[in-house]
mmCIF file of C-alpha atoms and ligand atoms in Angstrom:
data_model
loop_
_atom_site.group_PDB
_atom_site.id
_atom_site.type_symbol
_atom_site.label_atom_id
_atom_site.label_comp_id
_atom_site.label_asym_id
_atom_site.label_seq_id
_atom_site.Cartn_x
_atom_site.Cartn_y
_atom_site.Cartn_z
ATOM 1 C CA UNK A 1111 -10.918 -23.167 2.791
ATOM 2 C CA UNK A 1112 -11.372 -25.044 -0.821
ATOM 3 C CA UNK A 1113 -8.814 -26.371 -0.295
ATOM 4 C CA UNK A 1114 -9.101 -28.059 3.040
ATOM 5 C CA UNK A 1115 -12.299 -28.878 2.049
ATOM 6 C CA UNK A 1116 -10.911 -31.284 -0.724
ATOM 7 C CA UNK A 1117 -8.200 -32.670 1.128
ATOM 8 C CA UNK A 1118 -10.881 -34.149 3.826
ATOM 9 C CA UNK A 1119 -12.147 -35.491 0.781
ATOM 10 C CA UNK A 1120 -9.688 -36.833 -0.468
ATOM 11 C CA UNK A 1121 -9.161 -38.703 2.713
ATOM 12 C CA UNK A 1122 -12.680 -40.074 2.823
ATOM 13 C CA UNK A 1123 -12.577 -41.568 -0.382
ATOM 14 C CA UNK A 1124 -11.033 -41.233 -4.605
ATOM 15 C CA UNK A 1125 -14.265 -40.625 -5.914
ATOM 16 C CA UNK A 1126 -14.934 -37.045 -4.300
ATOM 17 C CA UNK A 1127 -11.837 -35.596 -6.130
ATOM 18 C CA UNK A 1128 -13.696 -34.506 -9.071
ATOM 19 C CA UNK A 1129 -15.466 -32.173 -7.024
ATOM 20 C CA UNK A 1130 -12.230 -30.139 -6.633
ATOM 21 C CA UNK A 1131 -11.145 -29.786 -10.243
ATOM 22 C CA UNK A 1132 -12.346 -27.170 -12.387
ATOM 23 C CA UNK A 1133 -13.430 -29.037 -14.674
ATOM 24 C CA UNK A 1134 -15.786 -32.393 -13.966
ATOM 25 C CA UNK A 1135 -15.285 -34.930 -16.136
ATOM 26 C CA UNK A 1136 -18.867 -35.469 -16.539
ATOM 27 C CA UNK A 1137 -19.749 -31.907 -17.703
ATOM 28 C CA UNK A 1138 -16.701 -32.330 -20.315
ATOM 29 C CA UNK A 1139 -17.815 -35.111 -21.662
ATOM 30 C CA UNK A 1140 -20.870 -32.999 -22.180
ATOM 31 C CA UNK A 1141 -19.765 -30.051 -23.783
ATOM 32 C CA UNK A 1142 -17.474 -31.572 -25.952
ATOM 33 C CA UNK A 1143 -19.254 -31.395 -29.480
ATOM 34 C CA UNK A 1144 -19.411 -34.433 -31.034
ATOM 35 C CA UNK A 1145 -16.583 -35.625 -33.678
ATOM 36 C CA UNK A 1146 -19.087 -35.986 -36.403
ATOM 37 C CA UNK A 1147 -20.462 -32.434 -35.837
ATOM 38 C CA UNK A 1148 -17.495 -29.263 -36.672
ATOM 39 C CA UNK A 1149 -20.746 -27.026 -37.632
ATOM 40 C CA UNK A 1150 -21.109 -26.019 -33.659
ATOM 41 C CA UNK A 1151 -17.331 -24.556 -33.802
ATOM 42 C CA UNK A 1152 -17.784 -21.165 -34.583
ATOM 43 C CA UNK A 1153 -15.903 -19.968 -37.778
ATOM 44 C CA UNK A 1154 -12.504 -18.265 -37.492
ATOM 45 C CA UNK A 1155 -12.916 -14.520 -37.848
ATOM 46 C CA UNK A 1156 -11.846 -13.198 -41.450
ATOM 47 C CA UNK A 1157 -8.676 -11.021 -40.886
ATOM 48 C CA UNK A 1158 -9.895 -7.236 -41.146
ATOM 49 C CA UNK A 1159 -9.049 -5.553 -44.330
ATOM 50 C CA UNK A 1160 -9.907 -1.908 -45.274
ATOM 51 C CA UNK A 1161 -12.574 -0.999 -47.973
ATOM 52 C CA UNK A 1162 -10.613 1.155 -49.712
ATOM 53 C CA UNK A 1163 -7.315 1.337 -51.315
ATOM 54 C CA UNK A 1164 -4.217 2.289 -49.520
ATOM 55 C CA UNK A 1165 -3.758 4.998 -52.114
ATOM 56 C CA UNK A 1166 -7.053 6.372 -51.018
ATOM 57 C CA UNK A 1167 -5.908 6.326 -47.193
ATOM 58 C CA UNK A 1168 -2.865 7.773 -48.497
ATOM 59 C CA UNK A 1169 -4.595 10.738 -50.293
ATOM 60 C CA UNK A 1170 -7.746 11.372 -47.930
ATOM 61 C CA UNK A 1171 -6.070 10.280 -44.262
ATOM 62 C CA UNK A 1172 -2.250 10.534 -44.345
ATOM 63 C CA UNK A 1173 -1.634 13.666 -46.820
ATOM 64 C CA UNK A 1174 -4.721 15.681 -45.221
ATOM 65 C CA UNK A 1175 -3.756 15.154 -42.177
ATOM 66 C CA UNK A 1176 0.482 15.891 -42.489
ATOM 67 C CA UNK A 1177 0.207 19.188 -45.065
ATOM 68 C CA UNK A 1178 -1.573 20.867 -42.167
ATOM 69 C CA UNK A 1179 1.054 19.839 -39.713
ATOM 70 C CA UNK A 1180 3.822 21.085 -41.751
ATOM 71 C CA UNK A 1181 2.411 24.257 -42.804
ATOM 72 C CA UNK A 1182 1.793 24.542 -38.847
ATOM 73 C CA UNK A 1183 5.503 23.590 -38.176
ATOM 74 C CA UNK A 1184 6.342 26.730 -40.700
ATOM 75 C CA UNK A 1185 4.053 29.152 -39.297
ATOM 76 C CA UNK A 1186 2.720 28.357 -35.421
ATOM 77 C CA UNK A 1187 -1.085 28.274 -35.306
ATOM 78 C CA UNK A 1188 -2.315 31.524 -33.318
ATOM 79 C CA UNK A 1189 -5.365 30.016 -31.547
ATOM 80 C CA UNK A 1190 -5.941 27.317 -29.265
ATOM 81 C CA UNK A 1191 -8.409 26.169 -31.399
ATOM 82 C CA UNK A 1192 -6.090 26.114 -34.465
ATOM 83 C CA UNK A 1193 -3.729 24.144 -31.986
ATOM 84 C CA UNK A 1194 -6.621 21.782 -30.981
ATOM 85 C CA UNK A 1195 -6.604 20.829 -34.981
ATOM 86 C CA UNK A 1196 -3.168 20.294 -35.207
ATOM 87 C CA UNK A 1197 -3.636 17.576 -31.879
ATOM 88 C CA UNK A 1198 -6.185 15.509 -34.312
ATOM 89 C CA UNK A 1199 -4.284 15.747 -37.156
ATOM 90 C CA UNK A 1200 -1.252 14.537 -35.214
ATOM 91 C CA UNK A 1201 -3.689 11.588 -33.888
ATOM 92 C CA UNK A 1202 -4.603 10.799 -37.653
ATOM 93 C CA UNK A 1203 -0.935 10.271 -38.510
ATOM 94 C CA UNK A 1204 0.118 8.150 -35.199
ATOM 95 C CA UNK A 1205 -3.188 5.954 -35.719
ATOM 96 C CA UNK A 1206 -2.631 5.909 -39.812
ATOM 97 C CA UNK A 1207 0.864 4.475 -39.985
ATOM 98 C CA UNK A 1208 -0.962 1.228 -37.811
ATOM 99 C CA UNK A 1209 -3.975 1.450 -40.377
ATOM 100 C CA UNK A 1210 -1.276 1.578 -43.299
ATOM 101 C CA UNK A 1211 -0.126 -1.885 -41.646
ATOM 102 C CA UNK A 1212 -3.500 -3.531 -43.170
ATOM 103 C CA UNK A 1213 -4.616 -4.298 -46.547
ATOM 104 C CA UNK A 1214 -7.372 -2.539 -48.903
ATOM 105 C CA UNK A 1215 -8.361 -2.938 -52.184
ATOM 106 C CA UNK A 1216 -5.789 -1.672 -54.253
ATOM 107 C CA UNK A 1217 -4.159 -4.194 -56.255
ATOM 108 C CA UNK A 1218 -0.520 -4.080 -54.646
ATOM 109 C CA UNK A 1219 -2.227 -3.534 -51.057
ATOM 110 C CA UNK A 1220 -1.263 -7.270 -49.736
ATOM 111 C CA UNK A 1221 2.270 -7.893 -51.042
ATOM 112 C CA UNK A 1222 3.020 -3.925 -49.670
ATOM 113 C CA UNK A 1223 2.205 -5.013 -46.399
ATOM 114 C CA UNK A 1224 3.594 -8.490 -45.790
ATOM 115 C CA UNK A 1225 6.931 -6.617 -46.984
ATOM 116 C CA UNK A 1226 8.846 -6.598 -43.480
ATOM 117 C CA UNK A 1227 10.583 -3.156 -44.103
ATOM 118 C CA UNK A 1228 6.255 -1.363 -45.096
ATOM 119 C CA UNK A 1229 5.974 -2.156 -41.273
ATOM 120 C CA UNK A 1230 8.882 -0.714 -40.512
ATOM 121 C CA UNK A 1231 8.151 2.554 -42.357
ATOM 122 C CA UNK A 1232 4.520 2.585 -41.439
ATOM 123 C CA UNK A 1233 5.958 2.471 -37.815
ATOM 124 C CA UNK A 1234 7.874 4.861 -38.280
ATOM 125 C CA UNK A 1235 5.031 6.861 -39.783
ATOM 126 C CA UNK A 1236 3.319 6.956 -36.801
ATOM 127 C CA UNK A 1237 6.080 7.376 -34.117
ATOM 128 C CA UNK A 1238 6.765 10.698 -35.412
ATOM 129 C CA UNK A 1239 2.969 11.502 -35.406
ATOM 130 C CA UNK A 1240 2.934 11.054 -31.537
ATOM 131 C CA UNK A 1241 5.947 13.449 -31.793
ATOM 132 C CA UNK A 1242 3.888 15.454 -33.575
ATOM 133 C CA UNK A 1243 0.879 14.657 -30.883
ATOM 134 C CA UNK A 1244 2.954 15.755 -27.904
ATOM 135 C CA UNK A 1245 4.202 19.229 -29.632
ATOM 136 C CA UNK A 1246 0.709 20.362 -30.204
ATOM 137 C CA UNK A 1247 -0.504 19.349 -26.545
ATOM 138 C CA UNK A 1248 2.411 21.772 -25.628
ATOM 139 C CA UNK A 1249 1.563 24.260 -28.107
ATOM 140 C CA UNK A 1250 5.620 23.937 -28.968
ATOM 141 C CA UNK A 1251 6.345 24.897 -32.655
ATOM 142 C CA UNK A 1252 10.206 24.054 -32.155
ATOM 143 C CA UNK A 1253 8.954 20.521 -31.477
ATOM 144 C CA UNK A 1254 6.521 20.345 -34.189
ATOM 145 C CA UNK A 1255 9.525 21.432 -36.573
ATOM 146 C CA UNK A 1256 11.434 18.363 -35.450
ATOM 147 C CA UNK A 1257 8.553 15.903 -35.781
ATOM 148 C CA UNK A 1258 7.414 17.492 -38.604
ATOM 149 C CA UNK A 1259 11.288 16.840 -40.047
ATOM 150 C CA UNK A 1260 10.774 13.354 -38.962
ATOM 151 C CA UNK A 1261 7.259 12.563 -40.487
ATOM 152 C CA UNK A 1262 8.364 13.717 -43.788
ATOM 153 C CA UNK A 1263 11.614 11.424 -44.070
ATOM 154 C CA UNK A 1264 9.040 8.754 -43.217
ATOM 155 C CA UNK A 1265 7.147 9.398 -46.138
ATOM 156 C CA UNK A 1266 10.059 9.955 -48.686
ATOM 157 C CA UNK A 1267 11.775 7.027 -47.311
ATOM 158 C CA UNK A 1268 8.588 4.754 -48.090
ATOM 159 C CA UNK A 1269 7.851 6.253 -51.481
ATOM 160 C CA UNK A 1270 11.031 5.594 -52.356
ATOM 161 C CA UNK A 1271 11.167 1.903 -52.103
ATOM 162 C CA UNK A 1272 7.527 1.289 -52.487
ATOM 163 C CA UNK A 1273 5.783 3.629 -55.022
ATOM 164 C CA UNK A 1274 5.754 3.807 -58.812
ATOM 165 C CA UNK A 1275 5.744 6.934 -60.611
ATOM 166 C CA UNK A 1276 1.900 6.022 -61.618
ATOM 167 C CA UNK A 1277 -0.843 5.595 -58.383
ATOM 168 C CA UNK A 1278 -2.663 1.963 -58.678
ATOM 169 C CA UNK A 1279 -5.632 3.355 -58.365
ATOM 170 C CA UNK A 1280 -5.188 6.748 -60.245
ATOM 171 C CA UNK A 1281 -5.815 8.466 -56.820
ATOM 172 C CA UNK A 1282 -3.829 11.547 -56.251
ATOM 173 C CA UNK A 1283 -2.993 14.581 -54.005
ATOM 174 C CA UNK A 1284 -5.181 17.247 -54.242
ATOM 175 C CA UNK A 1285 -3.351 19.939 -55.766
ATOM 176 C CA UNK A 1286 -5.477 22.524 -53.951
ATOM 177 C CA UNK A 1287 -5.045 20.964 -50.264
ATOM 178 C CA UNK A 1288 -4.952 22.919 -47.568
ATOM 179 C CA UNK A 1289 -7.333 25.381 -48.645
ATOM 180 C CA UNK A 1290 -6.390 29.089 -48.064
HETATM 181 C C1 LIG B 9 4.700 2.525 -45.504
HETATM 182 C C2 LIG B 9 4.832 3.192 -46.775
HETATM 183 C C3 LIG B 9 4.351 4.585 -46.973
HETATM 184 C C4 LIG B 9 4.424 5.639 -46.095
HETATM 185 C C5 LIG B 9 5.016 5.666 -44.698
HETATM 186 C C6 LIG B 9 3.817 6.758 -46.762
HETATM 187 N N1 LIG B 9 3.380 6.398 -48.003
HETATM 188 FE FE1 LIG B 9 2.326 7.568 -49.304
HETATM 189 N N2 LIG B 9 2.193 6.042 -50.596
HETATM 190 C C7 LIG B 9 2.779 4.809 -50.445
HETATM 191 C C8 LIG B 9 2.507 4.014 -51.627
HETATM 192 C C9 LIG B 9 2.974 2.597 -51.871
HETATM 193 C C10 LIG B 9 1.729 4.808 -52.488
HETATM 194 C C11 LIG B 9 1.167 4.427 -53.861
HETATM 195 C C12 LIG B 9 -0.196 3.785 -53.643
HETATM 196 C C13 LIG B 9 -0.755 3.193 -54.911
HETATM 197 O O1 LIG B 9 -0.376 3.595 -55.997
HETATM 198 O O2 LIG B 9 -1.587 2.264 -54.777
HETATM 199 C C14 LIG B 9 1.548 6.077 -51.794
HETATM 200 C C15 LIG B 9 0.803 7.120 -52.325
HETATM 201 C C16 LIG B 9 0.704 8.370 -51.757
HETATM 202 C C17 LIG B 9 -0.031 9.478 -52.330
HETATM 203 C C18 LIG B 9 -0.884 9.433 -53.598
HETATM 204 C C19 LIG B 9 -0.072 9.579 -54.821
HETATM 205 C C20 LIG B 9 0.326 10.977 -55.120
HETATM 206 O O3 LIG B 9 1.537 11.162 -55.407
HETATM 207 O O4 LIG B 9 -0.493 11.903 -55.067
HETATM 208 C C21 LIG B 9 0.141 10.548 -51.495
HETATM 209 C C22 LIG B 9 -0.427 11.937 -51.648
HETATM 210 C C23 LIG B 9 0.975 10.100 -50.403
HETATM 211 N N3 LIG B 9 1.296 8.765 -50.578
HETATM 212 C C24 LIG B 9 1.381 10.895 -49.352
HETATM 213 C C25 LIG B 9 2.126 10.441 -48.257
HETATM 214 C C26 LIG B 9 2.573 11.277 -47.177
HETATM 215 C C27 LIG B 9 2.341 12.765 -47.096
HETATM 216 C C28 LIG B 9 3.224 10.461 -46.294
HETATM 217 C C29 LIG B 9 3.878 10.811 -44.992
HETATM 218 C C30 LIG B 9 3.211 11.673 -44.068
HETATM 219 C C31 LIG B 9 3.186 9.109 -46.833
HETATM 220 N N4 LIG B 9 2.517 9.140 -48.037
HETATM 221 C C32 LIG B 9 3.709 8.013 -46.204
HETATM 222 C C33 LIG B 9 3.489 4.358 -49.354
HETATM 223 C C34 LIG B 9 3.720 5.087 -48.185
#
């Protein structure tokens, strides 16, 4: 129908035409901002960092939520509720290896992850937490084993080629994590 419409227009005269474009150029010319005045574009957004250091995720996110699944892998948990945990802690580890992918406030945070090969492992990181994700939705402890395998090469492999033998931020594992 638009269409048509603006074709018979067309034919009556050139003027009409702007009608049919999206765009008019009198209302451009309008909301163009002047030259002289860059304050009305807005800002660009700051690129999100995390608040803390990435050997605080490491400690409080990404070892609190793997011991359980390995101990789980070991022994299978006995309730659904004890399965139920083991689901979140396999979401913390798929979501953390994205979250790893950002920046905090630890001194090495930014060169770690504009290294192409701390995506790669942080990937990795979190594939084998869906593995881990899709085990404890089946309740399957075989499974769990296997992603459980898998997360833990994840880790060694990064710590290997990443980590000193001294935490930037003097932030370590809890020797008493998981509690009895
Ligand atoms: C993409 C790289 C990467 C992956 C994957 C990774 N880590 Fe780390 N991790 C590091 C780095 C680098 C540090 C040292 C941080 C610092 O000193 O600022 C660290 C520090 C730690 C620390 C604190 C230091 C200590 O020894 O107590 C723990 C605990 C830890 N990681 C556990 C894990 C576990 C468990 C996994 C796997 C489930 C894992 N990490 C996966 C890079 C990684």
């Amino acid at each position: 129908m638009r269409i048509t419409a603006c074709l018979a227009l067309i034919g009556l005269s050139l003027s009409p035409l702007y009608a049919c474009s999206p765009n008019k150029p009198a209302e451009m010319a309008q909301q163009a901002p002047p030259v002289s005045a860059p304050a009305t574009s807005p800002p660009a957004a700051p690129p999100v960092t995390i608040p803390v250091s990435l050997n605080a995720v490491m400690v409080a996110l990404v070892d609190h939520a793997s011991e359980p699944l390995w101990l789980d892998a070991y022994e299978a948990p006995k309730t659904a509720d004890r399965w139920r945990e083991a689901e979140y802690n396999a979401y913390q580890m798929a979501v953390s290896g994205k979250l790893i992918q950002l920046p905090g406030s630890g001194p090495n945070d930014a060169d770690w992850v504009a290294a192409p090969e701390w995506k790669a492992f942080a990937d990795e990181m979190s594939a084998a937490g869906m593995d881990a994700l899709t085990a404890a939705q089946a309740k399957d402890v075989n499974a769990l084993n296997i992603a459980g395998d898998r997360l833990v090469a994840s880790c060694e492999t990064c710590h290997k080629k990443f980590k000193g033998d001294l935490t930037s931020m003097g932030i370590y594992k809890s020797p008493n994590y998981p509690p009895k």
